[in-house]
Each structure stands twice: as C-alpha cells, then as structure tokens.
Amino acid sequence: MRILAFNSSPRDNQTSKTELVLQKFLEGARRAGAETETLYLRDYKIKHCLGCFSCWAKTPGRCVQKDDMAEELFARYLQADLAVLATPLYYYNMNARMKMFIERTLPMVAPGASADQGGVSYRFERVPKVAVISVCANPAMDTFRCLSLNMQMILGDLLVAEIYRHTSEAMIAPPLAAKVQEVLAAVSRAGAELVRQGQVQPETMAAATQDLAPPELIMQLSKEYWEREMGEV
Ligand SMILES: Cc1cc2nc3c(=O)[nH]c(=O)nc-3n(C[C@H](O)[C@H](O)[C@H](O)COP(=O)(O)O)c2cc1C
C-alpha cells in the first residue's frame, strides 16, 4: 500500500502537533508493510480554486491553473492508495491551506455530482481512500464535530479513518509524558490496523483519544505555559 500524507500545518516539524501525531500513525503503517511519504503543503504554491468548472466541462479532469497543485500534487494524490489529510484544527475546522488543497481536487469529481444528492462519483477509475488526522488545543473530543461532519460530507465512502487528538499543545508537558506515550503508541497501532485490517479498532481509537489528565491539571499547565510565553514568570 502506498500512503501519501499531506500535512497542512504552517509550523515546523519540531513544533507541529499535527506532525507528531501524523508521523506516529505513519510509523505504524510502515510496520504493517506500507510505503509512506509526507508532503508539507506549506512548501507548495497552491492557488485558490477559480470556480470556473473548466475541470468539468472544457478541460475534463484537469485544472486550467498553473501551480504546484495542477502540475504535481493532484497527480500524486490520485496515484496514492491511501491519502492522509493531516490538518491542525483552526476555528473548529480544517485550516485554510487544507481547504484550498481539497477544493482543488474538484477535477476528480464527475460533473454534477453532489454528496447530499445521492453520492459523489468520480471520473477516474481509482481515487485514493482517505484518512483524516487533526489535532486541537481544547481538551475535548467534541471540538472536532464540525471538522468530522465536514470530512464525512466531502469524502463519503472514501473516508476510512478519522484520528483526532485533543489537548494537543499539552502533549509536550513533562508531567504528561507517560500518558502521551500511551496515546502515541495507540496512534501508531491505528496506522498498522488501517493497513492490515482496513479499519481502526474501537479500543485503539479509545486509547488514542483518551484524556491526558484531569481538566484542572490541563488548565493549570496551560496557564503556566502562557505565563512563561508572556514572560510573567
Ligand atoms: C488560527 C487558529 C485557530 C485555532 N482554532 C482552534 C479551535 O477552534 N479549537 C481548538 O481547540 N484549537 C484551535 N487552535 C489551536 C490549534 O489547533 C493547536 O495549536 C494545534 O496544536 C495546531 O496544530 P500544529 O501544532 O500542527 O500547528 C487554533 C490555532 C490557531 C492558530
């Protein structure tokens, strides 16, 4: 299985928690025999969709724009067996960079198709299945409900896994290190299970999404972090 991951975080790989979770997932996938590669959307020039529908009518299956999406990324996306879309949660949804990328995959959709009118169909014989990964700072899973609904509506049957990790910024807090290791081990198992079994087991998902600590400790760590950042201590 060829897995191609797209990470839309603007942050560098040492700071990005999307990257932390994504790489653990891919590590598990490789253990199960997959080949993996990660592309960072921040390294590519991706223009906004023009909404011209040329890709449906005048130049079927092809975008008229000239940029890295039209000339490289779209073709690579189509060649993957599994695409991993990894995005930080911004305002309860994917970030703008990931949205821009997804909008530019419109050339693969068959003209006139709409998910809420009985299912999207695709003009290419094979399009990749998709796993979505996201992280958010808020310490609650339901922070992802808008993103999750959005991804389900966009991707329909193509969506094979959603890995959401809340309390992302506290994942580097030393007092939580043991719990974070447990969580990341579960994320890695999720990658392996998806490759071997085509789905992530509920107990693995529960371990990956578990709370890192009681809310009071998370609040305290967050307060201390921002005080340090603002130079108040
Ligand atoms: C513009 C912006 C909007 C954000 N919106 C949310 C949000 O709605 N909910 C949340 O819990 N965290 C939110 N966050 C926090 C990020 O999800 C969090 O910092 C995450 O770790 C970022 O991923 P990264 O480390 O891979 O860049 C937001 C961050 C930014 C910069």
mmCIF file of C-alpha atoms and ligand atoms in Angstrom:
data_model
loop_
_atom_site.group_PDB
_atom_site.id
_atom_site.type_symbol
_atom_site.label_atom_id
_atom_site.label_comp_id
_atom_site.label_asym_id
_atom_site.label_seq_id
_atom_site.Cartn_x
_atom_site.Cartn_y
_atom_site.Cartn_z
ATOM 1 C CA MET A 1 0.000 0.000 0.000
ATOM 2 C CA ARG A 2 1.319 3.432 -0.974
ATOM 3 C CA ILE A 3 0.372 6.080 1.552
ATOM 4 C CA LEU A 4 0.842 9.733 0.724
ATOM 5 C CA ALA A 5 0.336 12.181 3.587
ATOM 6 C CA PHE A 6 -0.396 15.878 3.202
ATOM 7 C CA ASN A 7 0.331 17.984 6.292
ATOM 8 C CA SER A 8 -1.158 21.487 6.210
ATOM 9 C CA SER A 9 0.323 22.847 9.445
ATOM 10 C CA PRO A 10 2.324 26.028 8.941
ATOM 11 C CA ARG A 11 4.504 25.121 11.914
ATOM 12 C CA ASP A 12 7.919 23.492 11.704
ATOM 13 C CA ASN A 13 8.167 19.763 12.351
ATOM 14 C CA GLN A 14 9.584 20.193 15.866
ATOM 15 C CA THR A 15 6.634 22.340 16.983
ATOM 16 C CA SER A 16 3.695 20.937 14.981
ATOM 17 C CA LYS A 17 1.498 18.527 16.900
ATOM 18 C CA THR A 18 -0.191 17.531 13.634
ATOM 19 C CA GLU A 19 3.240 16.293 12.565
ATOM 20 C CA LEU A 20 3.754 14.475 15.872
ATOM 21 C CA VAL A 21 0.521 12.520 15.507
ATOM 22 C CA LEU A 22 0.871 12.033 11.746
ATOM 23 C CA GLN A 23 4.369 10.566 11.974
ATOM 24 C CA LYS A 24 3.306 8.117 14.700
ATOM 25 C CA PHE A 25 0.417 6.988 12.503
ATOM 26 C CA LEU A 26 2.740 6.526 9.507
ATOM 27 C CA GLU A 27 5.273 4.667 11.653
ATOM 28 C CA GLY A 28 2.567 2.097 12.442
ATOM 29 C CA ALA A 29 1.532 1.917 8.795
ATOM 30 C CA ARG A 30 5.131 1.190 7.762
ATOM 31 C CA ARG A 31 5.367 -1.509 10.420
ATOM 32 C CA ALA A 32 2.400 -3.150 8.711
ATOM 33 C CA GLY A 33 4.170 -3.026 5.342
ATOM 34 C CA ALA A 34 3.025 0.244 3.773
ATOM 35 C CA GLU A 35 5.280 2.671 1.932
ATOM 36 C CA THR A 36 4.794 6.206 3.201
ATOM 37 C CA GLU A 37 5.728 9.703 2.145
ATOM 38 C CA THR A 38 4.816 13.073 3.653
ATOM 39 C CA LEU A 39 4.346 16.290 1.703
ATOM 40 C CA TYR A 40 4.089 19.616 3.503
ATOM 41 C CA LEU A 41 1.562 21.893 1.853
ATOM 42 C CA ARG A 42 3.464 24.925 3.150
ATOM 43 C CA ASP A 43 6.256 24.025 0.699
ATOM 44 C CA TYR A 44 3.970 24.276 -2.340
ATOM 45 C CA LYS A 45 2.292 27.047 -4.260
ATOM 46 C CA ILE A 46 -1.428 26.275 -4.324
ATOM 47 C CA LYS A 47 -3.762 28.888 -5.757
ATOM 48 C CA HIS A 48 -7.426 29.248 -4.859
ATOM 49 C CA CYS A 49 -9.984 27.357 -6.943
ATOM 50 C CA LEU A 50 -11.344 29.781 -9.565
ATOM 51 C CA GLY A 51 -14.799 28.193 -9.587
ATOM 52 C CA CYS A 52 -14.730 28.160 -13.397
ATOM 53 C CA PHE A 53 -15.720 24.470 -13.729
ATOM 54 C CA SER A 54 -13.310 24.109 -16.651
ATOM 55 C CA CYS A 55 -12.234 20.866 -14.970
ATOM 56 C CA TRP A 56 -15.789 19.571 -15.532
ATOM 57 C CA ALA A 57 -16.503 20.974 -18.985
ATOM 58 C CA LYS A 58 -13.691 22.459 -21.099
ATOM 59 C CA THR A 59 -10.624 20.565 -19.813
ATOM 60 C CA PRO A 60 -12.215 17.460 -18.210
ATOM 61 C CA GLY A 61 -10.302 16.178 -15.215
ATOM 62 C CA ARG A 62 -7.715 18.935 -15.407
ATOM 63 C CA CYS A 63 -7.434 22.340 -13.751
ATOM 64 C CA VAL A 64 -6.610 25.276 -16.040
ATOM 65 C CA GLN A 65 -4.345 26.932 -13.484
ATOM 66 C CA LYS A 66 -0.577 26.640 -13.477
ATOM 67 C CA ASP A 67 0.758 25.946 -10.000
ATOM 68 C CA ASP A 68 2.098 23.064 -7.914
ATOM 69 C CA MET A 69 -1.379 21.607 -7.417
ATOM 70 C CA ALA A 70 -2.110 21.353 -11.146
ATOM 71 C CA GLU A 71 1.394 20.340 -12.111
ATOM 72 C CA GLU A 72 2.335 17.921 -9.336
ATOM 73 C CA LEU A 73 0.194 17.424 -6.254
ATOM 74 C CA PHE A 74 -3.102 16.421 -7.865
ATOM 75 C CA ALA A 75 -1.486 13.661 -9.929
ATOM 76 C CA ARG A 76 0.397 12.385 -6.903
ATOM 77 C CA TYR A 77 -2.799 12.412 -4.831
ATOM 78 C CA LEU A 78 -4.544 10.249 -7.423
ATOM 79 C CA GLN A 79 -1.686 7.738 -7.502
ATOM 80 C CA ALA A 80 -1.811 7.001 -3.763
ATOM 81 C CA ASP A 81 -3.711 4.018 -2.385
ATOM 82 C CA LEU A 82 -4.368 5.983 0.762
ATOM 83 C CA ALA A 83 -4.092 9.746 1.205
ATOM 84 C CA VAL A 84 -3.704 11.049 4.746
ATOM 85 C CA LEU A 85 -5.032 14.580 5.128
ATOM 86 C CA ALA A 86 -3.441 15.977 8.292
ATOM 87 C CA THR A 87 -4.585 19.393 9.424
ATOM 88 C CA PRO A 88 -4.466 21.449 12.602
ATOM 89 C CA LEU A 89 -7.926 22.439 13.790
ATOM 90 C CA TYR A 90 -8.472 26.139 13.149
ATOM 91 C CA TYR A 91 -11.786 27.608 14.242
ATOM 92 C CA TYR A 92 -13.368 24.164 14.551
ATOM 93 C CA ASN A 93 -12.431 23.049 11.065
ATOM 94 C CA MET A 94 -9.521 22.210 8.765
ATOM 95 C CA ASN A 95 -7.157 25.114 8.244
ATOM 96 C CA ALA A 96 -7.392 27.267 5.129
ATOM 97 C CA ARG A 97 -4.394 25.645 3.478
ATOM 98 C CA MET A 98 -6.011 22.204 3.665
ATOM 99 C CA LYS A 99 -9.344 23.619 2.448
ATOM 100 C CA MET A 100 -7.603 25.135 -0.539
ATOM 101 C CA PHE A 101 -5.993 21.782 -1.327
ATOM 102 C CA ILE A 102 -9.308 19.921 -1.082
ATOM 103 C CA GLU A 103 -11.144 22.461 -3.259
ATOM 104 C CA ARG A 104 -8.527 21.900 -5.933
ATOM 105 C CA THR A 105 -9.345 18.154 -6.045
ATOM 106 C CA LEU A 106 -12.624 19.045 -7.800
ATOM 107 C CA PRO A 107 -11.250 17.792 -11.177
ATOM 108 C CA MET A 108 -11.584 14.210 -9.885
ATOM 109 C CA VAL A 109 -15.325 14.611 -9.238
ATOM 110 C CA ALA A 110 -17.748 13.686 -12.014
ATOM 111 C CA PRO A 111 -19.798 16.669 -13.289
ATOM 112 C CA GLY A 112 -22.967 17.472 -11.414
ATOM 113 C CA ALA A 113 -22.264 15.098 -8.536
ATOM 114 C CA SER A 114 -23.084 16.150 -5.028
ATOM 115 C CA ALA A 115 -22.790 14.105 -1.845
ATOM 116 C CA ASP A 116 -26.172 15.156 -0.477
ATOM 117 C CA GLN A 117 -27.915 14.207 -3.727
ATOM 118 C CA GLY A 118 -27.203 10.501 -3.578
ATOM 119 C CA GLY A 119 -23.438 10.220 -3.613
ATOM 120 C CA VAL A 120 -20.431 11.719 -5.333
ATOM 121 C CA SER A 121 -18.974 9.807 -8.266
ATOM 122 C CA TYR A 122 -15.511 10.183 -9.672
ATOM 123 C CA ARG A 123 -14.278 10.493 -13.218
ATOM 124 C CA PHE A 124 -11.121 8.462 -12.603
ATOM 125 C CA GLU A 125 -11.166 4.695 -12.261
ATOM 126 C CA ARG A 126 -9.376 4.802 -8.964
ATOM 127 C CA VAL A 127 -9.182 7.592 -6.446
ATOM 128 C CA PRO A 128 -7.466 7.208 -3.072
ATOM 129 C CA LYS A 129 -9.191 6.268 0.123
ATOM 130 C CA VAL A 130 -8.600 8.950 2.748
ATOM 131 C CA ALA A 131 -7.661 9.032 6.429
ATOM 132 C CA VAL A 132 -8.034 12.356 8.226
ATOM 133 C CA ILE A 133 -5.802 13.381 11.115
ATOM 134 C CA SER A 134 -6.312 16.509 13.168
ATOM 135 C CA VAL A 135 -5.205 17.991 16.463
ATOM 136 C CA CYS A 136 -6.698 20.729 18.594
ATOM 137 C CA ALA A 137 -5.717 22.550 21.772
ATOM 138 C CA ASN A 138 -9.081 22.345 23.515
ATOM 139 C CA PRO A 139 -9.263 19.332 25.872
ATOM 140 C CA ALA A 140 -12.416 17.748 24.414
ATOM 141 C CA MET A 141 -13.210 15.419 21.523
ATOM 142 C CA ASP A 142 -16.394 17.237 20.571
ATOM 143 C CA THR A 143 -14.248 20.181 19.407
ATOM 144 C CA PHE A 144 -13.815 18.108 16.221
ATOM 145 C CA ARG A 145 -17.501 17.611 15.438
ATOM 146 C CA CYS A 146 -17.665 20.268 12.731
ATOM 147 C CA LEU A 147 -14.486 19.007 11.031
ATOM 148 C CA SER A 148 -15.688 15.422 11.241
ATOM 149 C CA LEU A 149 -19.071 16.192 9.687
ATOM 150 C CA ASN A 150 -17.370 18.273 7.015
ATOM 151 C CA MET A 151 -14.944 15.477 6.100
ATOM 152 C CA GLN A 152 -17.716 12.868 6.044
ATOM 153 C CA MET A 153 -19.777 15.023 3.686
ATOM 154 C CA ILE A 154 -16.841 15.834 1.407
ATOM 155 C CA LEU A 155 -15.340 12.349 1.257
ATOM 156 C CA GLY A 156 -18.315 9.992 1.701
ATOM 157 C CA ASP A 157 -17.243 6.369 1.216
ATOM 158 C CA LEU A 158 -13.640 7.372 0.571
ATOM 159 C CA LEU A 159 -13.181 8.257 4.226
ATOM 160 C CA VAL A 160 -11.724 5.224 6.019
ATOM 161 C CA ALA A 161 -10.408 6.678 9.291
ATOM 162 C CA GLU A 162 -10.534 9.817 11.411
ATOM 163 C CA ILE A 163 -7.809 10.255 14.032
ATOM 164 C CA TYR A 164 -8.461 13.275 16.206
ATOM 165 C CA ARG A 165 -6.205 14.268 19.080
ATOM 166 C CA HIS A 166 -7.420 16.923 21.509
ATOM 167 C CA THR A 167 -5.270 18.677 24.185
ATOM 168 C CA SER A 168 -2.556 18.829 21.517
ATOM 169 C CA GLU A 169 -0.456 21.615 22.985
ATOM 170 C CA ALA A 170 -0.147 19.836 26.338
ATOM 171 C CA MET A 171 1.426 16.806 24.638
ATOM 172 C CA ILE A 172 4.894 18.196 25.337
ATOM 173 C CA ALA A 173 4.238 18.928 29.024
ATOM 174 C CA PRO A 174 6.691 16.792 31.076
ATOM 175 C CA PRO A 175 4.115 15.729 33.736
ATOM 176 C CA LEU A 176 2.000 14.145 30.970
ATOM 177 C CA ALA A 177 4.841 12.284 29.228
ATOM 178 C CA ALA A 178 3.803 8.760 30.245
ATOM 179 C CA LYS A 179 0.201 9.261 29.142
ATOM 180 C CA VAL A 180 1.320 10.860 25.881
ATOM 181 C CA GLN A 181 3.488 7.802 25.136
ATOM 182 C CA GLU A 182 0.399 5.601 25.622
ATOM 183 C CA VAL A 183 -1.608 7.814 23.277
ATOM 184 C CA LEU A 184 1.092 7.889 20.604
ATOM 185 C CA ALA A 185 1.510 4.112 20.808
ATOM 186 C CA ALA A 186 -2.231 3.815 20.138
ATOM 187 C CA VAL A 187 -1.970 6.204 17.174
ATOM 188 C CA SER A 188 0.822 4.030 15.802
ATOM 189 C CA ARG A 189 -1.372 0.929 16.262
ATOM 190 C CA ALA A 190 -4.146 2.751 14.413
ATOM 191 C CA GLY A 191 -1.833 3.166 11.421
ATOM 192 C CA ALA A 192 -0.941 -0.532 11.480
ATOM 193 C CA GLU A 193 -4.567 -1.631 11.845
ATOM 194 C CA LEU A 194 -5.718 0.523 8.979
ATOM 195 C CA VAL A 195 -3.138 -1.080 6.689
ATOM 196 C CA ARG A 196 -3.716 -4.660 7.873
ATOM 197 C CA GLN A 197 -7.459 -4.658 8.523
ATOM 198 C CA GLY A 198 -8.786 -1.652 6.626
ATOM 199 C CA GLN A 199 -10.110 -0.088 9.795
ATOM 200 C CA VAL A 200 -9.082 1.109 13.230
ATOM 201 C CA GLN A 201 -10.353 -0.948 16.160
ATOM 202 C CA PRO A 202 -12.612 0.864 18.664
ATOM 203 C CA GLU A 203 -10.302 0.100 21.610
ATOM 204 C CA THR A 204 -7.355 1.586 19.708
ATOM 205 C CA MET A 205 -9.359 4.699 18.954
ATOM 206 C CA ALA A 206 -10.386 4.962 22.617
ATOM 207 C CA ALA A 207 -6.738 4.754 23.706
ATOM 208 C CA ALA A 208 -5.665 7.357 21.123
ATOM 209 C CA THR A 209 -8.350 9.825 22.157
ATOM 210 C CA GLN A 210 -8.212 9.344 25.937
ATOM 211 C CA ASP A 211 -7.847 12.325 28.251
ATOM 212 C CA LEU A 212 -4.257 13.181 29.138
ATOM 213 C CA ALA A 213 -5.104 14.375 32.652
ATOM 214 C CA PRO A 214 -7.995 15.731 34.736
ATOM 215 C CA PRO A 215 -9.285 19.109 33.429
ATOM 216 C CA GLU A 216 -7.880 21.026 36.426
ATOM 217 C CA LEU A 217 -4.322 19.866 35.685
ATOM 218 C CA ILE A 218 -4.686 20.700 31.972
ATOM 219 C CA MET A 219 -5.945 24.185 32.907
ATOM 220 C CA GLN A 220 -3.036 24.667 35.290
ATOM 221 C CA LEU A 221 -0.435 23.543 32.717
ATOM 222 C CA SER A 222 -1.985 25.801 30.081
ATOM 223 C CA LYS A 223 -1.943 28.796 32.443
ATOM 224 C CA GLU A 224 1.692 28.154 33.355
ATOM 225 C CA TYR A 225 2.659 27.768 29.687
ATOM 226 C CA TRP A 226 1.132 31.095 28.645
ATOM 227 C CA GLU A 227 2.604 32.886 31.648
ATOM 228 C CA ARG A 228 6.052 31.617 30.604
ATOM 229 C CA GLU A 229 5.443 32.640 26.984
ATOM 230 C CA MET A 230 4.417 36.133 28.076
ATOM 231 C CA GLY A 231 7.431 36.395 30.341
ATOM 232 C CA GLU A 232 5.369 36.729 33.510
ATOM 233 C CA VAL A 233 7.391 34.158 35.441
HETATM 234 C C1 LIG B 1 -5.933 30.429 13.897
HETATM 235 C C2 LIG B 1 -6.044 29.304 14.895
HETATM 236 C C3 LIG B 1 -7.278 28.790 15.196
HETATM 237 C C4 LIG B 1 -7.407 27.753 16.121
HETATM 238 N N1 LIG B 1 -8.637 27.252 16.397
HETATM 239 C C5 LIG B 1 -8.778 26.274 17.321
HETATM 240 C C6 LIG B 1 -10.066 25.748 17.649
HETATM 241 O O1 LIG B 1 -11.088 26.118 17.073
HETATM 242 N N2 LIG B 1 -10.142 24.824 18.627
HETATM 243 C C7 LIG B 1 -9.038 24.367 19.290
HETATM 244 O O2 LIG B 1 -9.170 23.548 20.190
HETATM 245 N N3 LIG B 1 -7.783 24.792 18.955
HETATM 246 C C8 LIG B 1 -7.646 25.733 17.988
HETATM 247 N N4 LIG B 1 -6.391 26.199 17.654
HETATM 248 C C9 LIG B 1 -5.193 25.561 18.275
HETATM 249 C C10 LIG B 1 -4.541 24.529 17.344
HETATM 250 O O3 LIG B 1 -5.463 23.564 16.892
HETATM 251 C C11 LIG B 1 -3.400 23.831 18.065
HETATM 252 O O4 LIG B 1 -2.461 24.802 18.468
HETATM 253 C C12 LIG B 1 -2.724 22.751 17.235
HETATM 254 O O5 LIG B 1 -1.749 22.093 18.003
HETATM 255 C C13 LIG B 1 -2.091 23.320 15.973
HETATM 256 O O6 LIG B 1 -1.551 22.283 15.207
HETATM 257 P P1 LIG B 1 0.002 22.284 14.805
HETATM 258 O O7 LIG B 1 0.742 22.242 16.114
HETATM 259 O O8 LIG B 1 0.208 21.066 13.995
HETATM 260 O O9 LIG B 1 0.246 23.514 14.005
HETATM 261 C C14 LIG B 1 -6.246 27.220 16.743
HETATM 262 C C15 LIG B 1 -4.984 27.740 16.407
HETATM 263 C C16 LIG B 1 -4.884 28.776 15.500
HETATM 264 C C17 LIG B 1 -3.505 29.310 15.161
#
